PDB file of C-alpha atoms and ligand atoms in Angstrom:
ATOM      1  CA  UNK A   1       0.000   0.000   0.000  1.00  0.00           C
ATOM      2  CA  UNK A   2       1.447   3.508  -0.971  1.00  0.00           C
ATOM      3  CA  UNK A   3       2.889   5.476   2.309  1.00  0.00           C
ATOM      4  CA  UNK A   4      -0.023   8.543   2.788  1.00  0.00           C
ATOM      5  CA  UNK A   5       2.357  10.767   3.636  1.00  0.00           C
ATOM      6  CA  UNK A   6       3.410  12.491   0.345  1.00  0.00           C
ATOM      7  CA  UNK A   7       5.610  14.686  -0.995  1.00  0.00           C
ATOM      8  CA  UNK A   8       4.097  18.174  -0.332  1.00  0.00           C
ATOM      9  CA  UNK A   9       3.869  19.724  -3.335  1.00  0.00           C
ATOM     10  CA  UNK A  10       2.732  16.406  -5.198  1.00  0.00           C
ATOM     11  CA  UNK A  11      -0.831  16.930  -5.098  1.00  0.00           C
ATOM     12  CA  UNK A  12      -1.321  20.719  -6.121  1.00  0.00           C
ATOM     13  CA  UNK A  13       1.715  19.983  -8.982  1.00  0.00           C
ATOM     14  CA  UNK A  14      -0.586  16.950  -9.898  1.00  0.00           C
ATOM     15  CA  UNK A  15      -3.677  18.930 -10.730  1.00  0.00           C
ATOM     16  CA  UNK A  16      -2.134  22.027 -12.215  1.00  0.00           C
ATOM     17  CA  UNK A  17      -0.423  19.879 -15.080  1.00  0.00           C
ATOM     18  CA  UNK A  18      -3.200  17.747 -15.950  1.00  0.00           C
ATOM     19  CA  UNK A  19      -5.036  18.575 -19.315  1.00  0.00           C
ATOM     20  CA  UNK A  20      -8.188  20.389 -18.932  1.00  0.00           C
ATOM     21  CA  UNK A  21     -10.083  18.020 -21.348  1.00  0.00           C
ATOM     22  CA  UNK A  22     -13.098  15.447 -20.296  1.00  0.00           C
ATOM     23  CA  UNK A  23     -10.935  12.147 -19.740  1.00  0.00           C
ATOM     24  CA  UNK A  24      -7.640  13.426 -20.701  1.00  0.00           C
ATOM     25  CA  UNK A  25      -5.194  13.103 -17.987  1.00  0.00           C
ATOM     26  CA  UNK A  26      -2.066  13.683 -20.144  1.00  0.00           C
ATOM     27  CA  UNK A  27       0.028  16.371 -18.846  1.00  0.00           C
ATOM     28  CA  UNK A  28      -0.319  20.108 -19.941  1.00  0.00           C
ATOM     29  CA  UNK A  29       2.013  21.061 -22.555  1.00  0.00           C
ATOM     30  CA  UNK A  30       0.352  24.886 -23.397  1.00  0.00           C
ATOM     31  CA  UNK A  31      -2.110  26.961 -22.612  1.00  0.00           C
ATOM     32  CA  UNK A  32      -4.827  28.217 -24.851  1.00  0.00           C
ATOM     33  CA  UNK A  33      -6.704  31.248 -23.951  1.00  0.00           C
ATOM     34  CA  UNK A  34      -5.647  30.306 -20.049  1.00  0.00           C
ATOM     35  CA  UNK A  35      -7.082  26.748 -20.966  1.00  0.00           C
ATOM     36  CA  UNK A  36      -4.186  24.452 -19.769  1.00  0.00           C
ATOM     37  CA  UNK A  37      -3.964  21.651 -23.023  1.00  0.00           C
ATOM     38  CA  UNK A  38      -2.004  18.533 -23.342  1.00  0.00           C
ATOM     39  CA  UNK A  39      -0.184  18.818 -26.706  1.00  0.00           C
ATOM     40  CA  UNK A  40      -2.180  16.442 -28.869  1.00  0.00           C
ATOM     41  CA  UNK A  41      -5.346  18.181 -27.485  1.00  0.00           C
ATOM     42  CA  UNK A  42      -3.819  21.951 -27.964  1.00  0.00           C
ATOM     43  CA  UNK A  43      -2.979  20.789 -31.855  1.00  0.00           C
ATOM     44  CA  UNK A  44      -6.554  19.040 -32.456  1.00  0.00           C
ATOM     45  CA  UNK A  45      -8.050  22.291 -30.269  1.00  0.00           C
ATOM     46  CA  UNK A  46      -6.332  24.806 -32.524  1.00  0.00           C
ATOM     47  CA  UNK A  47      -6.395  23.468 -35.496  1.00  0.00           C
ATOM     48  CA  UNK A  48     -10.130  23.563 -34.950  1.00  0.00           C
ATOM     49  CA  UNK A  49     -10.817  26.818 -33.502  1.00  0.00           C
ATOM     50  CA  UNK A  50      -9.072  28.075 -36.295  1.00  0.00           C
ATOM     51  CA  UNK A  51     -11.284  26.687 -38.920  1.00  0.00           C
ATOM     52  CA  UNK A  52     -14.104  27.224 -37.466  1.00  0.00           C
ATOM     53  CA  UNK A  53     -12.901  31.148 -37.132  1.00  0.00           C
ATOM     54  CA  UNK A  54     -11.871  31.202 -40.568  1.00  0.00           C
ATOM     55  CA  UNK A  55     -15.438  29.751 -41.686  1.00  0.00           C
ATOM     56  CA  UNK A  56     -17.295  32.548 -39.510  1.00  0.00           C
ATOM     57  CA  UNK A  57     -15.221  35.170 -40.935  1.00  0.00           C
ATOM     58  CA  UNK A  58     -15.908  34.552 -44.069  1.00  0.00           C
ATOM     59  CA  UNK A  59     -19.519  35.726 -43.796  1.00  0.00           C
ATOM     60  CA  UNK A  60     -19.933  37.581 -40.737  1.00  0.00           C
ATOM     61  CA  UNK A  61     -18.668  41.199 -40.077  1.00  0.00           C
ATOM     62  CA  UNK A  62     -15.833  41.488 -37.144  1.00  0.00           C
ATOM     63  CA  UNK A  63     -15.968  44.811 -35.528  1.00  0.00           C
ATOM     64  CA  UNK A  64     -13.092  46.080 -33.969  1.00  0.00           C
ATOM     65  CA  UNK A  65     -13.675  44.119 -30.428  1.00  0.00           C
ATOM     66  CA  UNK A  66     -14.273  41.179 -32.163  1.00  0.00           C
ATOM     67  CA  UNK A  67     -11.039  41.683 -34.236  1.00  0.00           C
ATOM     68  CA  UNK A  68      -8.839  42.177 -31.233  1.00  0.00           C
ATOM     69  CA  UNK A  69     -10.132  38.935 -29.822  1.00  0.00           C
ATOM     70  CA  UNK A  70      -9.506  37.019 -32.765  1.00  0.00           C
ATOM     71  CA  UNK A  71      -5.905  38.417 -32.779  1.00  0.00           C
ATOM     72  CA  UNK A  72      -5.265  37.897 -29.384  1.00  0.00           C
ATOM     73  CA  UNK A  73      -6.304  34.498 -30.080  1.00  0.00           C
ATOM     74  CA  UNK A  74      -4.294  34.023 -32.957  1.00  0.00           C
ATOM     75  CA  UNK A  75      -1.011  35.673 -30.954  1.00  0.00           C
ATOM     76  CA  UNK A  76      -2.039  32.986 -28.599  1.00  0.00           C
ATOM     77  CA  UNK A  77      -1.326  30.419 -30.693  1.00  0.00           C
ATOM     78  CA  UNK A  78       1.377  31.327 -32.852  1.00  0.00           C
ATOM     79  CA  UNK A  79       3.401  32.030 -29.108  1.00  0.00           C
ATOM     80  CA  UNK A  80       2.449  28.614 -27.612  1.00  0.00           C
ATOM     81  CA  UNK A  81       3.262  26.536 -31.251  1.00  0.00           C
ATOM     82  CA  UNK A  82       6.429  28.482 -31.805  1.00  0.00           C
ATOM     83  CA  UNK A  83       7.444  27.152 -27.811  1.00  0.00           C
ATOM     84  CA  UNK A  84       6.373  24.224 -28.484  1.00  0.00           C
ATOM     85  CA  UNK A  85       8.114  23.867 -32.266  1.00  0.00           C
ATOM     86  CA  UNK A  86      11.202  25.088 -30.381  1.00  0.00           C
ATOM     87  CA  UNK A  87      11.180  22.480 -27.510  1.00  0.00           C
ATOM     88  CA  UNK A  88      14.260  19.757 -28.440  1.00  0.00           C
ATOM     89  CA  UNK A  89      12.488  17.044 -28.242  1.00  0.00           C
ATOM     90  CA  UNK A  90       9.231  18.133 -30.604  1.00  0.00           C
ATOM     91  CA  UNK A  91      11.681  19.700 -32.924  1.00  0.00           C
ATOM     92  CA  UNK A  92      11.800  16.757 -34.900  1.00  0.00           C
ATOM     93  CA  UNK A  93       9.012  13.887 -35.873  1.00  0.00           C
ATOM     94  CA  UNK A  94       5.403  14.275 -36.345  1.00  0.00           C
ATOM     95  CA  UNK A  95       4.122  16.709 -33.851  1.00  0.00           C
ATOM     96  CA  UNK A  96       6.960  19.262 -35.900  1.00  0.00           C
ATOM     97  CA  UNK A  97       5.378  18.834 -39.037  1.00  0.00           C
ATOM     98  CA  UNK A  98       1.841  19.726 -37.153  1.00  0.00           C
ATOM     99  CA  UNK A  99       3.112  22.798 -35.194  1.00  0.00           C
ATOM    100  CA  UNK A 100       4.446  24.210 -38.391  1.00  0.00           C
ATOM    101  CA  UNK A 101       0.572  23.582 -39.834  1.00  0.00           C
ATOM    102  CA  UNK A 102      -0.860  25.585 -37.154  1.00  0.00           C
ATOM    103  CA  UNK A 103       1.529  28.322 -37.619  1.00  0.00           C
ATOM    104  CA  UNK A 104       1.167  28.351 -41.441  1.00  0.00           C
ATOM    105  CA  UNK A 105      -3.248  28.501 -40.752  1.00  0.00           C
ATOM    106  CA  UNK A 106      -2.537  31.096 -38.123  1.00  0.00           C
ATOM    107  CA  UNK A 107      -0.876  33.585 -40.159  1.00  0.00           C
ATOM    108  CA  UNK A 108      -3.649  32.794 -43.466  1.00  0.00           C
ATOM    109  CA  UNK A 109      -6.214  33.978 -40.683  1.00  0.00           C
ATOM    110  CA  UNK A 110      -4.324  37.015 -39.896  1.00  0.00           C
ATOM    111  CA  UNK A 111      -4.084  37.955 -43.277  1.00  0.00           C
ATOM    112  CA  UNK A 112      -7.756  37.177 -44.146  1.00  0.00           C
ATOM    113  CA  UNK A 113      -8.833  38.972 -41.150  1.00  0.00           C
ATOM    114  CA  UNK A 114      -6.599  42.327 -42.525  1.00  0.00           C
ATOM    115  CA  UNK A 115      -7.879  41.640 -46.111  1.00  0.00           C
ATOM    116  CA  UNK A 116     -11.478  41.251 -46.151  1.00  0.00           C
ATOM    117  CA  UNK A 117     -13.595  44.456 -44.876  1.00  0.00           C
ATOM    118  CA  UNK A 118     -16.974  43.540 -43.111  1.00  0.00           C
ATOM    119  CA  UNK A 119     -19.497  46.524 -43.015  1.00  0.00           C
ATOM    120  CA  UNK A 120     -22.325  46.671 -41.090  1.00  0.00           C
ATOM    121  CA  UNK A 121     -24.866  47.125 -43.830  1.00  0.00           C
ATOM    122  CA  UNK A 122     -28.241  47.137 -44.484  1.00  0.00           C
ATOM    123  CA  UNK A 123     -29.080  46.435 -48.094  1.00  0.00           C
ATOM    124  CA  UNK A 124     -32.971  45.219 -48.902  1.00  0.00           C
ATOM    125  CA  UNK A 125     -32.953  41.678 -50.139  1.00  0.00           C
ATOM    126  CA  UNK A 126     -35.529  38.743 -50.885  1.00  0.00           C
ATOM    127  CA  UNK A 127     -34.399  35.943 -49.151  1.00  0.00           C
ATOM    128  CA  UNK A 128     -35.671  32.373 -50.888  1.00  0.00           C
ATOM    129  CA  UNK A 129     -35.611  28.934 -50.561  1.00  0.00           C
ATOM    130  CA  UNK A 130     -36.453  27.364 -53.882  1.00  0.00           C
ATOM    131  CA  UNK A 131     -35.962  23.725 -53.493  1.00  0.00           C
ATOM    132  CA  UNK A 132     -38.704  21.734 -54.222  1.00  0.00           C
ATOM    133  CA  UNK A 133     -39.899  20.659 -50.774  1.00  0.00           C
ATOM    134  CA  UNK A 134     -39.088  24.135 -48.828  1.00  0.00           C
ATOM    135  CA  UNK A 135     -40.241  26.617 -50.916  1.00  0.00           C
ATOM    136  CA  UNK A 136     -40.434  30.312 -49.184  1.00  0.00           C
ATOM    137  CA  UNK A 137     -39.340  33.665 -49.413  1.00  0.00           C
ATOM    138  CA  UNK A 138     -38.912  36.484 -46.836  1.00  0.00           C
ATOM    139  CA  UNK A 139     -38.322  40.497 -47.341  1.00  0.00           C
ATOM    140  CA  UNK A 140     -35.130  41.301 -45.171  1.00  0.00           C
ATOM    141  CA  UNK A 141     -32.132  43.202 -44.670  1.00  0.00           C
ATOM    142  CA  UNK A 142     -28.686  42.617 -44.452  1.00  0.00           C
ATOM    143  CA  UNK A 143     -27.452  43.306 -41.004  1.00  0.00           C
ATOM    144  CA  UNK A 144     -23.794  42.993 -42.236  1.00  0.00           C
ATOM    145  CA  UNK A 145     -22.166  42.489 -45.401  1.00  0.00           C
ATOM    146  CA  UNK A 146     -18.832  41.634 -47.126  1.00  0.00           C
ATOM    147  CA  UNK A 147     -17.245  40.894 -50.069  1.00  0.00           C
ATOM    148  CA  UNK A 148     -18.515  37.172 -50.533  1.00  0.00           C
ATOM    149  CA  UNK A 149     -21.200  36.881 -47.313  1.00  0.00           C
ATOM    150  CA  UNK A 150     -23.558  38.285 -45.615  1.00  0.00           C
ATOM    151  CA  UNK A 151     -25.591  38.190 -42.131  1.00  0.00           C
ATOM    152  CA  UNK A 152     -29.846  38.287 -42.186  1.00  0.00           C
ATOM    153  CA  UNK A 153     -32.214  38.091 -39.470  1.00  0.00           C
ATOM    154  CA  UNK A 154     -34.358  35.361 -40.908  1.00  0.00           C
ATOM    155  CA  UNK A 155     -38.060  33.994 -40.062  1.00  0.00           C
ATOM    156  CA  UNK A 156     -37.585  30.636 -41.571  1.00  0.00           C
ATOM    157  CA  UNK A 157     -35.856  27.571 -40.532  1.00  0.00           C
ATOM    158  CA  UNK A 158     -32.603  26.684 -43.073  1.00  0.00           C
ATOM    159  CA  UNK A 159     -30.109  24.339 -42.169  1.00  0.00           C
ATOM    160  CA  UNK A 160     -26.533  25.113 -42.147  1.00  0.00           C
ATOM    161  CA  UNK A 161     -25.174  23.897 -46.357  1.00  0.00           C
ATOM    162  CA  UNK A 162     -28.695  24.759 -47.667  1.00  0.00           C
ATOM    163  CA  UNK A 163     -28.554  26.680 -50.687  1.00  0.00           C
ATOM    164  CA  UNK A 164     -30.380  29.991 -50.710  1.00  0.00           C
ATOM    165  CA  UNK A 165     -31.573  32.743 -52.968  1.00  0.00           C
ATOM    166  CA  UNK A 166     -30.598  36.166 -52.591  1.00  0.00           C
ATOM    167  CA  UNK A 167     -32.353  38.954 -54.856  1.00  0.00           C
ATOM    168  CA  UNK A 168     -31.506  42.356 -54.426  1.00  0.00           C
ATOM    169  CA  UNK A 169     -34.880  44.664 -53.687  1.00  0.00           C
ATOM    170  CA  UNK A 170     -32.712  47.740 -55.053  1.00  0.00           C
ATOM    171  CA  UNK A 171     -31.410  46.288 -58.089  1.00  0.00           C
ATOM    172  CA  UNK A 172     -32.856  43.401 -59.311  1.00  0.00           C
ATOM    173  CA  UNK A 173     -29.982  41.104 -59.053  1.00  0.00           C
ATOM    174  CA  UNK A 174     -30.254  37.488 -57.600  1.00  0.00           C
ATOM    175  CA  UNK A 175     -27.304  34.908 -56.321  1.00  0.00           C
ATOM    176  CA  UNK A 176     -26.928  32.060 -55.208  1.00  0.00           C
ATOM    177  CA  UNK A 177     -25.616  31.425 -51.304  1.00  0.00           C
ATOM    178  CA  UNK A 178     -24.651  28.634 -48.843  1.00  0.00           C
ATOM    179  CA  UNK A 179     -25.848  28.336 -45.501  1.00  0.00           C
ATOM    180  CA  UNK A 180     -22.910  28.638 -43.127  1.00  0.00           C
ATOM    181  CA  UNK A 181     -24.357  29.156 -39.675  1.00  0.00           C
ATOM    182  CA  UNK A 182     -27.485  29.765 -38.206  1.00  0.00           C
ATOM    183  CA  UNK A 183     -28.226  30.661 -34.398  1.00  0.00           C
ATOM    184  CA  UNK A 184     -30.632  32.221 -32.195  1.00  0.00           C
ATOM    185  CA  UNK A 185     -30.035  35.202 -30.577  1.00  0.00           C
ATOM    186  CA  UNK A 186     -30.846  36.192 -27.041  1.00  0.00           C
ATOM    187  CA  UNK A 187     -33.957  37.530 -28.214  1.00  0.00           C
ATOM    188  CA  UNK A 188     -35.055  34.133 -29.860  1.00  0.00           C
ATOM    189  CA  UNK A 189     -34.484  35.931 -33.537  1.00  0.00           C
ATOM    190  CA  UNK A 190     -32.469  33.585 -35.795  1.00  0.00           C
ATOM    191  CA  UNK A 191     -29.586  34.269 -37.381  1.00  0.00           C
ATOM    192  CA  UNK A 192     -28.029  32.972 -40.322  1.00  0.00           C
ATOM    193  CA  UNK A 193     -24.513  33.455 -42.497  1.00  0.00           C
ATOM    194  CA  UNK A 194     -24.317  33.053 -46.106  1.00  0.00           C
ATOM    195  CA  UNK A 195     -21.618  32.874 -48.485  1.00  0.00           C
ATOM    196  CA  UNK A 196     -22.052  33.469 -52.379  1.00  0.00           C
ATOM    197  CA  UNK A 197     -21.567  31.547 -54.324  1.00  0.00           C
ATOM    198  CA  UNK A 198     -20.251  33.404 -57.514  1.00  0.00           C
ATOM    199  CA  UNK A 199     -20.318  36.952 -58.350  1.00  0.00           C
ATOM    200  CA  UNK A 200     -18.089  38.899 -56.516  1.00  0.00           C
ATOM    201  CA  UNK A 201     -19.606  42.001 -56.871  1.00  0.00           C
ATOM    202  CA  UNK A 202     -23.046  41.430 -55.726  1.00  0.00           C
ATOM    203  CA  UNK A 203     -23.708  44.015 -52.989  1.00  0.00           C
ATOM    204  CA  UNK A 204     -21.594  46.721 -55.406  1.00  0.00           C
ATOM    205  CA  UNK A 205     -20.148  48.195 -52.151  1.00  0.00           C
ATOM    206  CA  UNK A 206     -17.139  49.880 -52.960  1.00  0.00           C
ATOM    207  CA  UNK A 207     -15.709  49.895 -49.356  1.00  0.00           C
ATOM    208  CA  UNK A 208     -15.816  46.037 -49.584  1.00  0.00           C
ATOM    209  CA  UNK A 209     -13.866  45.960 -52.596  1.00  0.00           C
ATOM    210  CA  UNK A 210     -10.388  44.729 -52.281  1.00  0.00           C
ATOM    211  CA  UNK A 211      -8.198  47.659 -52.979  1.00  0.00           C
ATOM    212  CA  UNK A 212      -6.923  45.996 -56.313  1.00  0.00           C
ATOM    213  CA  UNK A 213      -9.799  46.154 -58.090  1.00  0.00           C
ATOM    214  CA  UNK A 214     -11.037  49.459 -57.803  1.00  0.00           C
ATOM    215  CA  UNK A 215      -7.307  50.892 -59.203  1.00  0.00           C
ATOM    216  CA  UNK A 216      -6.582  47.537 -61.897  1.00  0.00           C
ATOM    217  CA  UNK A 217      -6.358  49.063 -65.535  1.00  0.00           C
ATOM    218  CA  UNK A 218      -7.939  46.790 -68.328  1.00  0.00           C
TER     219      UNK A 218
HETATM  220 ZN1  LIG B 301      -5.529  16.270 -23.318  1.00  0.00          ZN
END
């Protein structure tokens, strides 16, 4: 039977270094947004978060707090993958090759979140479902907008990868758009995210133009 009387520290040291995932007891080998994370949690846990940021960002407008978080974030795990890409005995073998992944998606985030603007905006639209069983249409606005997304209020039920319609109340136009998220808010509104698929010009916003196009000569 193991003596009771242990060494002091043993305990406390015991707890601190244990992953803080459901059934992982491996020990902590970063930290991600204070979240201590053993290392083949932090990679899957990054790796994730980062696609699943990347995916939002795409069609839904990041104000500046928003921004910062997603940079401090980011900063978060660029530090803890370059300590960990650094450490002698990760620097070779697998887990190198997957550190060096979660820098390289790190800084594509960084640069997406610099490159594409998201307005608030509120452009009229007709919002349809045209497939054959769910067939509806709705008279919205866009609560935010950007280059190839956008963010509705909507009435009806979609789920996320259903196609929808968009058509322009102002001009006519109609796209084409994927489902990407759809939540409720704390007022019980839905929400849904839509990329288009397409045309890159739909909403004809210059400020969500990327800077070469409004100055490229034909
Ligand atoms: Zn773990």
């Amino acid at each position: 039977m193991a003596s009771q009387i242990a060494w002091p520290e043993a305990p406390r040291a015991l707890k601190a270094s244990q992953c803080s995932c459901d059934a992982c007891s491996d020990t902590v080998a970063a930290q991600l947004e204070s979240r201590p994370l053993c290392l083949d949690h932090f990679l899957s846990i990054s790796v994730q978060e980062i696609e699943t940021r990347s995916t939002c960002l795409k069609v839904k407008p990041v104000d500046t707090a928003a921004a910062a978080g997603l940079r401090s974030f980011l900063a978060d795990c660029v530090q803890q993958a370059e300590t960990l890409a650094g450490a002698e005995d990760l620097a070779a073998g697998p887990y190198r090759v997957r550190l060096h992944d979660i820098l390289r998606r790190s800084s594509h985030l960084n640069r997406s979140l610099r490159r594409s603007p998201r307005v608030p905006a509120s452009i009229p639209v007709w919002l349809r479902r045209e497939d054959q069983r769910h067939t509806w249409e709705e008279e919205t606005w866009t609560s935010t907008a950007s280059l190839h997304g956008a963010g509705f209020v909507c009435r009806h039920s979609v789920e996320v990868n259903g196609r929808v319609v968009l058509c322009r109340r102002d001009k006519g136009r109609r796209v084409e758009a994927r489902v990407v998220y759809s939540r409720f808010d704390s007022e019980g509104r839905r929400h849904i995210g839509v990329e288009i698929l397409g045309r890159g010009d739909f909403w004809d916003t210059p400020e969500l133009a990327p800077p070469s196009l409004a100055t490229r000569a034909e």
